[in-house]
C-alpha cells in the first residue's frame, strides 16, 4: 500500500478539464492551497451567509413599499454629513499618524534657549524643514476642524429631521458623547505644540477642572497631571490625543454607524 | 440525549428527547454517566463529553436573569411572528431608508470630492504657529479653537449668577462653578431631547415649537460664542459689552419667534398635503 494519500477529489484534474485562463489558474491554485491549510471555504461561507442576511434585513421604506421613488426629500443632501464626519476623522487619523513620526511631547528646552521646548521646536521643524510638513500639519488641522463642523451640522440635521425619535434615542446619546469627545480631541491637540496659545488654553482647562464641585482637584490631577502646567500636562494630553481618544472614538463611531446600519436611515413621512 | 439532567433539573416536563431511545436506555444511562465508553447505536447526536448538556437542556436549566432573557426572547419572537402575519408589509415593519445601498452609494460617490476639498483647503490656507509657551507673559487674548467658543462663552455668564438677598448679596455658587455647571446643563438638556419630544412627527412644520427651539439653540450657540470673544467683537463692531450681553440672549429669542411664526403660517397648507399623502400611504385601520 502506498503511503501517498489517495486524493478522492482530484482538484488538479478538475482544473485541467476547465480550460482556465492564466489568471483563473493562479487564483484557483492559491485558493486551493490556502483552503487545504486554513479551511478558507468555511469562512467564505460564513461571509456569504452574513452578506445575504444583511441584505435580507434591509428595511423597507415607504418609498420602496409604495413605489414612490420619484418623491425627492429636499433635505436629503444633508444626510451626507454623518459620513463627512467619518471621512474627515479618517483623514485626520492618517495625517496625525504621519505627524506623530516627527513629534515628541516634551517640555525640555533645547539649544539653551529658555522657551524652546522639544515639542515646540518639533512643530517648527515639521512646518519649516520637513518635506510636505507644512501641508501635513495644515491637513491635520483642517480635517480636524472640518470634522468638528461636520459633526455639529450632522447633529442639526438629525435634530431638524426628527431622526432622533423612537428607535434611535440611543444613537442620539452616543452622538452627544461623540461630539463631546471630538471637542476633547481638538482641545488636547491644541495643547500639543506647546505654543503660547496652547499654554494659556491649558491654563483655562486646569482652572475649569479645579472649579468642578467636590472632585475638581482630583480631575485636575488626573487629566492635567497637577495644578500647574508642565511636562506631566503635555504628556497626558499626548496620551489622550494619540492613544486613549482614538480607541474610544473609533469604537464609538463603529457602534454608531452599526446601529444606523441595523435601523436604517430615518425616513420623513 | 439522556441522563445528564439529574443534578440541577427541577422541571417536571416530559423529556421529549428520550422518546426515541430504544429499550434498556435506563441501564445504559447508568453506565454512561461515569464517562465510560459510548456504545450508543441509536445514531443520535454524540455530545462532546458526557457532561456537555444539549442546547435545549441548557435552556431549561437556566435560572434567574438568563432564564428571564430566554423567556423575553421567546415572547418577542412570538410578537414579531404575529405582527408579521398581521401585516401587509413584505418584510419587516422597520420603515427607513436602507443604509445599503441607498446611503452608502451616495456617500462613497462624494467621498473623493470631499477629501479633495480638504486637501485644497489645507494647501490654500496653511496654519500658523504662535510664539512658544511662556508662563510669565499672559497674552492679551486667550482663546481655544473656534468650536469651543460656546463653552468658553458659558463661562462668562457671571452677570446671570443669582445673588441671594438672604445671603446679603453673597453668591450661592462661585462664578467659576456656575460656568462649568452651565456647560453641563446645556449638554444634558441636548441629551434629553429624544425623551422629551416623542411621537411620529419628523418635519419641522409638524412641530413648529420644537423647530423654533432648535433655531433658537443654534443662534444661541453663535451668540454665546460671540460673547466669548467680546474683546474682538468690541474692537470690530460698535457695540458695548452690555449690549452684546443682551443681544446674546435676545437674538436667539427673536430668531426662535420668527421661525415659529413662519412655520406656523406654512403649517396649514403644508400639513394638508402631508396628511393627504400620509393617509394615502397608511390608511387608518
Ligand atoms: C464623530 C461624530 C459622528 C459621526 C462620525 C457620525 C456618523 C453618522 C453616520 C455616518 C450616520 C448615518 C446617517 C448620516 O450620515 O446622516 C449617522 C446617523 C445618526 N447620527 Fe451620527 N455621527 C456623529 C455624531 C453624531 C451626533 C453629535 C449626533 C447627535 C447628537 C448623532 C446622532 C445620529 C443619529 C440619531 C443618527 C441616525 C439618523 C437617521 O437614522 O436618520 N451623531 N451618524
Coordinates of C-alpha atoms and ligand atoms in Angstrom, one line a residue:
Chain A
X1 CA 0.0 0.0 0.0
X2 CA 1.4 3.4 -0.9
X3 CA 1.9 5.9 1.8
X4 CA 0.8 8.6 -0.7
X5 CA -2.6 9.9 0.4
X6 CA -5.3 9.0 -2.0
X7 CA -6.9 12.0 -3.5
X8 CA -10.6 11.4 -3.8
X9 CA -11.2 14.8 -5.0
X10 CA -8.6 15.3 -7.7
X11 CA -8.7 19.1 -8.0
X12 CA -5.8 19.1 -10.4
X13 CA -7.7 17.0 -12.9
X14 CA -10.7 19.1 -12.4
X15 CA -8.7 22.2 -13.1
X16 CA -7.3 20.6 -16.3
X17 CA -10.7 19.9 -17.5
X18 CA -11.8 23.5 -17.0
X19 CA -9.7 25.2 -19.6
X20 CA -8.8 28.1 -17.4
X21 CA -7.1 31.4 -18.2
X22 CA -3.8 32.0 -16.5
X23 CA -5.3 34.4 -14.0
X24 CA -8.0 32.0 -13.1
X25 CA -5.5 29.2 -12.8
X26 CA -3.2 31.1 -10.4
X27 CA -6.2 32.2 -8.4
X28 CA -7.6 28.7 -8.1
X29 CA -4.2 27.2 -7.2
X30 CA -3.7 29.8 -4.5
X31 CA -7.2 29.3 -3.2
X32 CA -6.9 25.5 -3.1
X33 CA -3.5 25.7 -1.5
X34 CA -4.8 28.0 1.3
X35 CA -8.0 26.2 1.7
X36 CA -6.2 22.9 2.3
X37 CA -4.4 24.5 5.2
X38 CA -6.8 27.1 6.6
X39 CA -10.3 25.8 5.6
X40 CA -11.0 29.2 4.0
X41 CA -14.1 27.9 2.3
X42 CA -15.8 27.6 5.7
X43 CA -15.2 31.3 6.3
X44 CA -16.2 32.3 2.9
X45 CA -19.4 30.5 3.5
X46 CA -19.9 32.4 6.7
X47 CA -19.3 35.7 4.9
X48 CA -21.7 34.8 2.2
X49 CA -24.3 33.9 4.8
X50 CA -23.8 37.2 6.5
X51 CA -24.0 39.0 3.3
X52 CA -27.3 37.6 2.4
X53 CA -28.6 38.1 5.9
X54 CA -27.7 41.8 5.8
X55 CA -29.5 42.1 2.6
X56 CA -32.5 40.3 3.9
X57 CA -32.6 42.6 6.8
X58 CA -32.9 45.6 4.6
X59 CA -35.7 47.7 6.0
X60 CA -38.4 48.6 3.7
X61 CA -39.1 52.3 3.3
X62 CA -42.4 53.7 2.3
X63 CA -40.7 54.8 -0.8
X64 CA -40.0 51.2 -1.8
X65 CA -43.2 49.8 -0.4
X66 CA -45.4 52.1 -2.4
X67 CA -43.1 52.8 -5.4
X68 CA -42.7 56.4 -4.6
X69 CA -39.1 56.8 -5.8
X70 CA -40.0 59.9 -7.6
X71 CA -40.5 61.7 -4.3
X72 CA -37.4 63.7 -3.5
X73 CA -36.8 64.7 0.1
X74 CA -35.1 68.0 -0.4
X75 CA -33.0 67.9 2.8
X76 CA -31.5 64.7 1.5
X77 CA -28.0 66.1 0.7
X78 CA -27.6 66.9 4.4
X79 CA -27.8 63.2 5.1
X80 CA -24.2 63.0 3.9
X81 CA -22.9 65.0 6.9
X82 CA -22.5 61.9 9.1
X83 CA -20.3 60.3 6.5
X84 CA -18.4 63.6 6.1
X85 CA -17.6 63.4 9.8
X86 CA -16.3 59.9 9.4
X87 CA -14.2 60.7 6.3
X88 CA -12.7 63.8 8.0
X89 CA -11.9 61.7 11.0
X90 CA -10.1 59.1 8.9
X91 CA -8.1 61.9 7.1
X92 CA -7.2 63.4 10.5
X93 CA -6.1 59.9 11.8
X94 CA -3.8 59.3 8.8
X95 CA -2.2 62.7 8.7
X96 CA -1.9 62.6 12.5
X97 CA -0.1 59.3 12.4
X98 CA 2.3 60.8 10.0
X99 CA 2.8 63.8 12.2
X100 CA 3.4 61.5 15.1
X101 CA 6.7 60.3 13.5
X102 CA 8.2 63.8 14.0
X103 CA 6.8 64.9 17.3
X104 CA 7.7 64.2 20.9
X105 CA 5.7 65.5 23.8
X106 CA 8.4 67.1 25.9
X107 CA 8.8 70.4 27.6
X108 CA 12.5 70.0 27.9
X109 CA 14.3 73.0 26.5
X110 CA 16.6 72.7 23.6
X111 CA 19.5 74.7 22.4
X112 CA 20.0 76.6 25.6
X113 CA 17.0 78.9 24.9
X114 CA 14.6 79.0 27.8
X115 CA 11.4 79.0 25.8
X116 CA 12.4 76.5 23.0
X117 CA 10.7 73.3 24.2
X118 CA 11.2 70.0 22.4
X119 CA 7.5 69.9 21.4
X120 CA 7.5 73.4 20.1
X121 CA 10.7 73.0 18.1
X122 CA 9.4 69.7 16.7
X123 CA 6.4 71.6 15.3
X124 CA 8.7 74.3 14.0
X125 CA 10.8 71.6 12.3
X126 CA 7.7 70.0 10.8
X127 CA 6.5 73.3 9.4
X128 CA 9.8 74.6 8.2
X129 CA 12.1 71.8 7.2
X130 CA 10.2 68.6 6.8
X131 CA 9.2 67.8 3.2
X132 CA 5.5 68.4 2.9
X133 CA 5.5 69.0 6.7
X134 CA 3.6 72.3 6.4
X135 CA 1.0 70.6 4.3
X136 CA 0.7 67.7 6.6
X137 CA 0.1 69.9 9.7
X138 CA -2.3 72.0 7.6
X139 CA -4.2 69.0 6.5
X140 CA -4.4 67.6 10.1
X141 CA -5.7 70.9 11.4
X142 CA -8.2 71.4 8.6
X143 CA -9.5 67.9 8.7
X144 CA -10.0 68.2 12.5
X145 CA -11.9 71.5 12.1
X146 CA -13.9 70.2 9.2
X147 CA -14.8 67.2 11.2
X148 CA -16.0 69.3 14.1
X149 CA -18.1 71.4 11.8
X150 CA -19.5 68.4 10.1
X151 CA -20.4 66.7 13.3
X152 CA -22.2 69.9 14.5
X153 CA -24.1 70.2 11.3
X154 CA -24.9 66.5 11.3
X155 CA -26.4 67.0 14.8
X156 CA -28.5 69.8 13.5
X157 CA -29.6 67.7 10.5
X158 CA -30.6 64.9 12.9
X159 CA -32.5 67.4 15.1
X160 CA -34.4 69.2 12.4
X161 CA -35.4 66.0 10.6
X162 CA -36.6 64.5 13.9
X163 CA -34.3 61.5 13.3
X164 CA -33.6 61.1 17.0
X165 CA -37.1 59.7 17.7
X166 CA -38.2 56.4 18.8
X167 CA -35.9 53.6 17.9
X168 CA -32.9 56.0 17.6
X169 CA -32.6 57.6 21.1
X170 CA -29.5 55.5 21.9
X171 CA -27.8 56.8 18.8
X172 CA -28.5 60.3 19.7
X173 CA -26.9 59.8 23.1
X174 CA -23.9 58.1 21.6
X175 CA -23.8 61.1 19.3
X176 CA -23.7 63.5 22.2
X177 CA -20.8 61.6 23.6
X178 CA -19.1 61.6 20.2
X179 CA -19.4 65.4 19.7
X180 CA -18.0 66.0 23.2
X181 CA -15.1 63.6 22.6
X182 CA -14.5 65.3 19.2
X183 CA -14.1 68.6 21.1
X184 CA -11.8 67.0 23.7
X185 CA -9.8 65.6 20.8
X186 CA -9.5 69.1 19.4
X187 CA -8.6 70.6 22.8
X188 CA -5.9 68.0 23.6
X189 CA -4.4 68.5 20.1
X190 CA -4.5 72.3 20.6
X191 CA -2.1 71.9 23.6
X192 CA 0.4 69.7 21.8
X193 CA 2.5 72.4 20.0
X194 CA 3.1 74.0 23.5
X195 CA 2.8 77.4 22.0
X196 CA 1.7 80.5 23.9
X197 CA -2.0 79.8 22.9
X198 CA -1.6 76.1 23.9
X199 CA -0.3 77.0 27.2
X200 CA -3.0 79.5 28.2
X201 CA -5.7 77.3 26.8
X202 CA -4.3 74.7 29.1
X203 CA -4.3 77.1 32.0
X204 CA -8.0 77.7 31.5
X205 CA -8.6 74.0 31.3
X206 CA -6.9 73.5 34.7
X207 CA -8.9 76.3 36.2
X208 CA -12.2 74.8 34.8
X209 CA -11.2 71.4 36.2
X210 CA -10.4 72.9 39.6
X211 CA -13.8 74.6 39.8
X212 CA -15.8 71.4 39.4
X213 CA -17.5 70.9 42.7
X214 CA -16.2 68.2 45.0
X215 CA -14.0 66.3 42.6
X216 CA -12.2 69.3 41.0
X217 CA -8.7 68.7 42.3
X218 CA -8.9 65.0 41.6
X219 CA -9.9 65.7 38.0
X220 CA -7.2 68.3 37.6
X221 CA -4.6 65.8 38.8
X222 CA -5.9 63.0 36.6
X223 CA -6.3 65.0 33.4
X224 CA -3.7 67.6 33.7
X225 CA -1.2 65.9 35.9
X226 CA -1.2 68.7 38.5
X227 CA -2.4 72.2 39.3
X228 CA 0.3 73.9 37.2
X229 CA 1.2 73.2 33.7
X230 CA 4.3 71.3 32.8
X231 CA 5.8 68.1 31.3
X232 CA 3.2 66.0 33.0
X233 CA 0.4 68.0 31.4
X234 CA 1.8 67.8 28.0
X235 CA 2.4 64.0 28.3
X236 CA -1.2 63.4 29.5
X237 CA -2.6 65.5 26.6
X238 CA -0.4 63.5 24.2
X239 CA -1.6 60.1 25.5
X240 CA -5.2 61.2 25.5
X241 CA -4.8 62.6 22.0
X242 CA -2.9 59.7 20.3
X243 CA -3.9 56.7 22.4
X244 CA -7.0 56.9 24.5
X245 CA -9.3 59.0 22.4
X246 CA -8.5 57.3 19.1
X247 CA -9.6 53.9 20.5
X248 CA -12.7 55.2 22.2
X249 CA -13.8 57.4 19.4
X250 CA -13.2 54.9 16.7
X251 CA -15.1 52.3 18.7
X252 CA -18.0 54.6 19.3
X253 CA -18.2 55.6 15.7
X254 CA -18.3 52.0 14.7
X255 CA -21.1 51.3 17.1
X256 CA -22.9 54.5 16.0
X257 CA -22.8 53.5 12.3
X258 CA -23.5 49.9 13.1
X259 CA -26.7 51.0 14.8
X260 CA -27.6 53.1 11.7
X261 CA -26.9 50.1 9.6
X262 CA -29.3 48.0 11.6
X263 CA -32.1 50.6 11.9
X264 CA -31.8 52.2 8.6
X265 CA -32.0 56.0 8.0
X266 CA -35.0 57.7 9.5
X267 CA -37.4 58.5 6.8
X268 CA -39.5 61.6 6.6
X269 CA -43.1 60.8 6.0
Chain B
X1 CA -29.8 12.8 24.7
X2 CA -30.2 11.5 28.1
X3 CA -29.0 11.1 31.6
X4 CA -27.3 14.4 32.2
X5 CA -30.0 16.4 33.9
X6 CA -30.2 14.7 37.2
X7 CA -28.2 17.2 39.1
X8 CA -29.9 20.5 38.6
X9 CA -33.1 19.5 36.9
X10 CA -36.1 20.6 38.7
X11 CA -38.5 20.8 35.8
X12 CA -41.4 18.3 35.6
X13 CA -41.9 18.5 31.9
X14 CA -41.6 15.3 30.0
X15 CA -38.3 14.8 28.3
X16 CA -39.3 14.6 24.8
X17 CA -35.8 13.8 23.6
X18 CA -36.0 10.5 25.4
X19 CA -38.8 9.2 23.4
X20 CA -36.7 8.0 20.5
X21 CA -34.4 5.9 22.7
X22 CA -34.7 2.2 22.5
X23 CA -35.3 -0.3 25.3
X24 CA -32.8 -0.5 28.0
X25 CA -31.8 3.1 28.0
X26 CA -32.1 3.3 31.7
X27 CA -29.4 0.8 32.1
X28 CA -27.2 2.5 29.6
X29 CA -27.7 5.8 31.2
X30 CA -26.3 4.4 34.4
X31 CA -23.2 3.2 32.7
X32 CA -22.7 6.4 30.7
X33 CA -22.7 8.9 33.5
X34 CA -19.2 7.8 34.6
X35 CA -17.8 8.9 31.3
X36 CA -17.2 5.4 30.1
X37 CA -17.3 4.2 26.6
X38 CA -20.1 5.4 24.4
X39 CA -21.7 2.4 22.8
X40 CA -24.8 4.0 21.6
X41 CA -26.3 2.7 18.5
X42 CA -29.3 4.9 18.1
X43 CA -27.5 7.3 15.8
X44 CA -28.3 10.3 17.9
X45 CA -26.0 13.3 18.3
X46 CA -22.9 12.4 20.2
X47 CA -22.1 15.1 22.8
X48 CA -18.5 16.3 23.2
X49 CA -18.3 14.6 26.5
X50 CA -20.7 13.2 29.0
X51 CA -21.2 16.3 30.9
X52 CA -22.0 18.6 28.0
X53 CA -25.6 19.5 28.0
X54 CA -27.5 20.0 24.8
X55 CA -28.9 23.4 23.9
X56 CA -32.4 22.6 24.8
X57 CA -31.2 21.2 28.2
X58 CA -29.2 24.4 28.8
X59 CA -32.3 26.5 28.1
X60 CA -34.4 24.5 30.5
X61 CA -31.8 24.6 33.2
X62 CA -31.2 28.3 33.2
X63 CA -32.4 30.3 36.1
X64 CA -32.6 33.9 37.2
X65 CA -31.5 36.5 34.7
X66 CA -30.7 34.2 31.8
X67 CA -34.0 32.5 32.3
X68 CA -35.8 35.8 32.1
X69 CA -33.8 36.7 28.9
X70 CA -34.8 33.4 27.3
X71 CA -38.4 34.0 28.2
X72 CA -38.4 37.5 26.9
X73 CA -36.8 36.4 23.6
X74 CA -39.4 33.8 23.2
X75 CA -42.1 36.4 23.7
X76 CA -40.6 38.9 21.4
X77 CA -40.0 36.3 18.7
X78 CA -43.7 35.4 19.1
X79 CA -44.7 39.0 18.8
X80 CA -42.6 39.5 15.7
X81 CA -44.2 36.5 14.2
X82 CA -47.7 37.6 14.9
X83 CA -47.1 41.1 13.7
X84 CA -45.6 39.9 10.5
X85 CA -48.6 37.7 9.9
X86 CA -51.0 40.5 10.5
X87 CA -49.0 42.9 8.4
X88 CA -49.3 43.6 4.7
X89 CA -45.7 44.7 4.5
X90 CA -43.5 42.4 2.5
X91 CA -40.6 42.5 5.0
X92 CA -40.0 43.8 8.5
X93 CA -42.0 46.7 9.8
X94 CA -39.0 48.9 10.2
X95 CA -39.6 51.9 8.0
X96 CA -36.4 53.5 7.0
X97 CA -34.1 54.0 4.1
X98 CA -31.8 51.0 3.9
X99 CA -28.2 52.1 4.7
X100 CA -27.0 49.9 1.9
X101 CA -27.2 50.7 -0.9
X102 CA -29.2 54.0 -0.7
X103 CA -27.0 55.9 1.7
X104 CA -23.6 54.3 1.1
X105 CA -23.6 54.7 -2.7
X106 CA -24.2 58.4 -2.4
X107 CA -21.6 58.8 0.4
X108 CA -19.0 56.8 -1.5
X109 CA -19.6 58.9 -4.5
X110 CA -19.0 62.1 -2.6
X111 CA -16.0 60.8 -0.7
X112 CA -13.2 61.6 -3.1
X113 CA -14.7 65.0 -3.8
X114 CA -14.8 65.8 -0.1
X115 CA -11.3 64.6 0.6
X116 CA -10.1 66.7 -2.4
X117 CA -11.8 69.7 -0.9
X118 CA -10.0 69.2 2.4
X119 CA -6.7 68.9 0.6
X120 CA -7.4 72.0 -1.3
X121 CA -8.2 73.9 1.9
X122 CA -5.1 72.6 3.6
X123 CA -2.9 73.7 0.7
X124 CA -4.5 77.1 0.3
X125 CA -4.7 78.1 3.9
X126 CA -1.7 76.9 5.9
X127 CA -1.8 77.2 9.7
X128 CA 0.5 79.4 11.7
X129 CA 2.2 78.9 14.9
X130 CA 2.1 81.4 17.8
X131 CA 5.2 82.0 19.9
X132 CA 6.4 79.4 22.4
X133 CA 4.7 78.9 25.7
X134 CA 5.7 81.5 28.3
X135 CA 4.3 81.1 31.7
X136 CA 5.4 84.7 32.6
X137 CA 3.6 86.6 30.0
X138 CA -0.2 86.4 29.7
X139 CA -1.3 87.1 26.2
X140 CA -3.9 89.8 25.6
X141 CA -6.3 87.3 24.0
X142 CA -6.6 83.7 25.3
X143 CA -8.8 81.6 23.1
X144 CA -9.4 78.0 22.4
X145 CA -10.3 76.8 18.8
X146 CA -13.5 78.3 17.5
X147 CA -15.6 75.2 18.2
X148 CA -15.1 75.7 21.9
X149 CA -16.1 79.3 22.0
X150 CA -19.6 78.4 23.0
X151 CA -18.3 76.6 26.1
X152 CA -15.9 79.5 26.8
X153 CA -18.8 81.9 26.5
X154 CA -20.8 79.9 29.0
X155 CA -18.0 80.5 31.5
X156 CA -18.7 84.2 31.2
X157 CA -22.3 84.2 32.4
X158 CA -21.3 85.9 35.6
X159 CA -24.0 88.6 35.5
X160 CA -26.6 85.9 35.4
X161 CA -25.4 84.2 38.6
X162 CA -28.1 85.0 41.1
X163 CA -27.1 86.9 44.2
X164 CA -29.2 85.9 47.1
X165 CA -30.6 88.7 49.2
X166 CA -30.8 86.3 52.1
X167 CA -27.0 85.8 52.0
X168 CA -26.5 89.5 51.9
X169 CA -25.6 89.7 48.2
X170 CA -23.4 86.6 48.5
X171 CA -23.5 84.3 45.6
X172 CA -24.6 80.8 46.2
X173 CA -22.0 79.3 43.9
X174 CA -18.9 81.0 42.7
X175 CA -18.9 82.3 39.2
X176 CA -16.4 79.7 38.0
X177 CA -18.5 76.8 39.3
X178 CA -21.5 78.5 37.7
X179 CA -19.8 78.5 34.3
X180 CA -18.8 74.8 34.5
X181 CA -22.3 73.8 35.6
X182 CA -23.8 75.9 32.8
X183 CA -21.8 73.7 30.3
X184 CA -23.0 70.5 31.9
X185 CA -26.6 71.7 31.9
X186 CA -26.6 72.7 28.2
X187 CA -25.1 69.3 27.2
X188 CA -27.5 67.3 29.3
X189 CA -30.5 69.2 28.0
X190 CA -29.5 68.3 24.5
X191 CA -29.0 64.7 25.5
X192 CA -32.6 64.6 26.9
X193 CA -34.2 65.7 23.7
X194 CA -35.4 62.3 22.4
X195 CA -37.0 61.6 25.8
X196 CA -38.8 64.9 25.8
X197 CA -40.1 65.1 22.3
X198 CA -41.8 61.9 21.3
X199 CA -44.2 60.9 18.6
X200 CA -44.0 60.2 14.9
X201 CA -43.6 63.8 13.7
X202 CA -40.4 64.4 11.8
X203 CA -40.7 67.6 9.7
X204 CA -40.2 71.0 11.3
X205 CA -43.6 72.1 10.1
X206 CA -45.2 69.3 12.0
X207 CA -43.8 70.7 15.3
X208 CA -43.2 74.4 14.9
X209 CA -42.4 74.7 18.7
X210 CA -39.5 72.2 18.6
X211 CA -38.2 73.6 15.4
X212 CA -38.2 77.1 16.9
X213 CA -36.4 75.8 19.9
X214 CA -33.8 74.3 17.6
X215 CA -33.4 77.5 15.7
X216 CA -33.1 79.5 19.0
X217 CA -30.5 77.0 20.2
X218 CA -28.4 77.3 17.1
X219 CA -28.5 81.1 17.2
X220 CA -27.6 81.0 20.8
X221 CA -24.6 78.8 20.1
X222 CA -23.4 81.5 17.8
X223 CA -24.2 84.5 20.1
X224 CA -22.7 82.8 23.1
X225 CA -19.6 82.1 21.0
X226 CA -19.5 85.8 20.1
X227 CA -19.8 86.7 23.8
X228 CA -16.7 84.6 24.4
X229 CA -14.7 86.8 22.0
X230 CA -16.3 90.0 23.1
X231 CA -12.9 91.8 23.1
X232 CA -12.5 91.1 19.4
X233 CA -16.2 91.9 18.7
X234 CA -15.9 95.2 20.6
X235 CA -12.8 96.1 18.5
X236 CA -14.6 95.4 15.2
X237 CA -18.2 96.5 15.8
X238 CA -19.5 99.5 17.6
X239 CA -21.2 97.5 20.3
X240 CA -20.6 97.7 24.1
X241 CA -20.2 94.8 26.4
X242 CA -23.6 95.3 28.0
X243 CA -25.4 95.5 24.6
X244 CA -23.5 92.4 23.5
X245 CA -24.6 90.5 26.6
X246 CA -28.2 91.5 26.0
X247 CA -28.0 90.6 22.3
X248 CA -26.7 87.2 23.2
X249 CA -30.0 86.3 24.8
X250 CA -32.3 88.5 22.7
X251 CA -31.2 87.4 19.3
X252 CA -32.0 83.7 19.9
X253 CA -35.4 84.6 21.2
X254 CA -36.1 86.7 18.2
X255 CA -34.9 84.0 15.8
X256 CA -37.0 81.4 17.6
X257 CA -40.0 83.6 17.4
X258 CA -39.6 84.2 13.7
X259 CA -39.0 80.5 13.0
X260 CA -42.2 79.7 14.9
X261 CA -44.2 82.4 13.1
X262 CA -43.0 81.2 9.7
X263 CA -43.6 77.5 10.3
X264 CA -46.9 78.1 11.9
X265 CA -48.0 80.0 8.8
X266 CA -46.8 77.4 6.5
X267 CA -48.2 74.7 8.6
X268 CA -51.8 74.7 7.5
X269 CA -51.3 74.2 3.8
X270 CA -48.3 72.0 4.2
X271 CA -49.9 69.7 6.7
X272 CA -52.9 69.3 4.5
X273 CA -50.7 68.0 1.7
X274 CA -48.7 65.9 4.1
X275 CA -51.8 64.4 5.8
X276 CA -53.3 63.6 2.4
X277 CA -50.2 61.7 1.4
X278 CA -49.8 60.1 4.8
X279 CA -53.2 58.7 4.9
X280 CA -53.0 57.5 1.3
X281 CA -49.9 55.6 2.4
X282 CA -51.2 54.3 5.6
X283 CA -55.0 54.4 5.7
X284 CA -56.4 54.2 9.2
X285 CA -57.5 50.7 10.1
Ligands
LIG1 C1 -17.9 61.7 15.4 C2 -19.1 62.1 15.2 C3 -20.2 61.4 14.4 C4 -20.1 60.5 13.3 C5 -18.8 60.0 12.7 C6 -21.4 60.2 12.9 C7 -21.7 59.3 11.9 C8 -23.0 59.1 11.5 C9 -23.4 58.5 10.2 C10 -22.4 58.1 9.1 C11 -24.7 58.4 10.2 C12 -25.6 57.8 9.0 C13 -26.6 58.9 8.6 C14 -26.0 60.2 8.1 O1 -24.9 60.1 7.5 O2 -26.6 61.2 8.4 C15 -25.2 58.8 11.5 C16 -26.5 58.9 11.8 C17 -27.0 59.4 13.0 N1 -26.3 60.1 13.9 FE1 -24.3 60.4 13.9 N2 -22.3 60.8 13.8 C18 -21.6 61.5 14.7 C19 -22.1 62.4 15.7 C20 -23.5 62.4 16.0 C21 -24.0 63.4 16.9 C22 -23.3 64.5 17.6 C23 -25.4 63.1 17.0 C24 -26.5 63.8 17.8 C25 -26.3 64.2 18.9 C26 -25.6 61.9 16.2 C27 -26.8 61.3 16.0 C28 -27.1 60.5 15.0 C29 -28.4 59.8 14.8 C30 -29.7 60.0 15.7 C31 -28.4 59.1 13.6 C32 -29.5 58.4 12.9 C33 -30.1 59.3 11.9 C34 -31.1 58.7 10.9 O3 -31.3 57.5 11.1 O4 -31.6 59.4 10.1 N3 -24.4 61.6 15.5 N4 -24.2 59.3 12.2

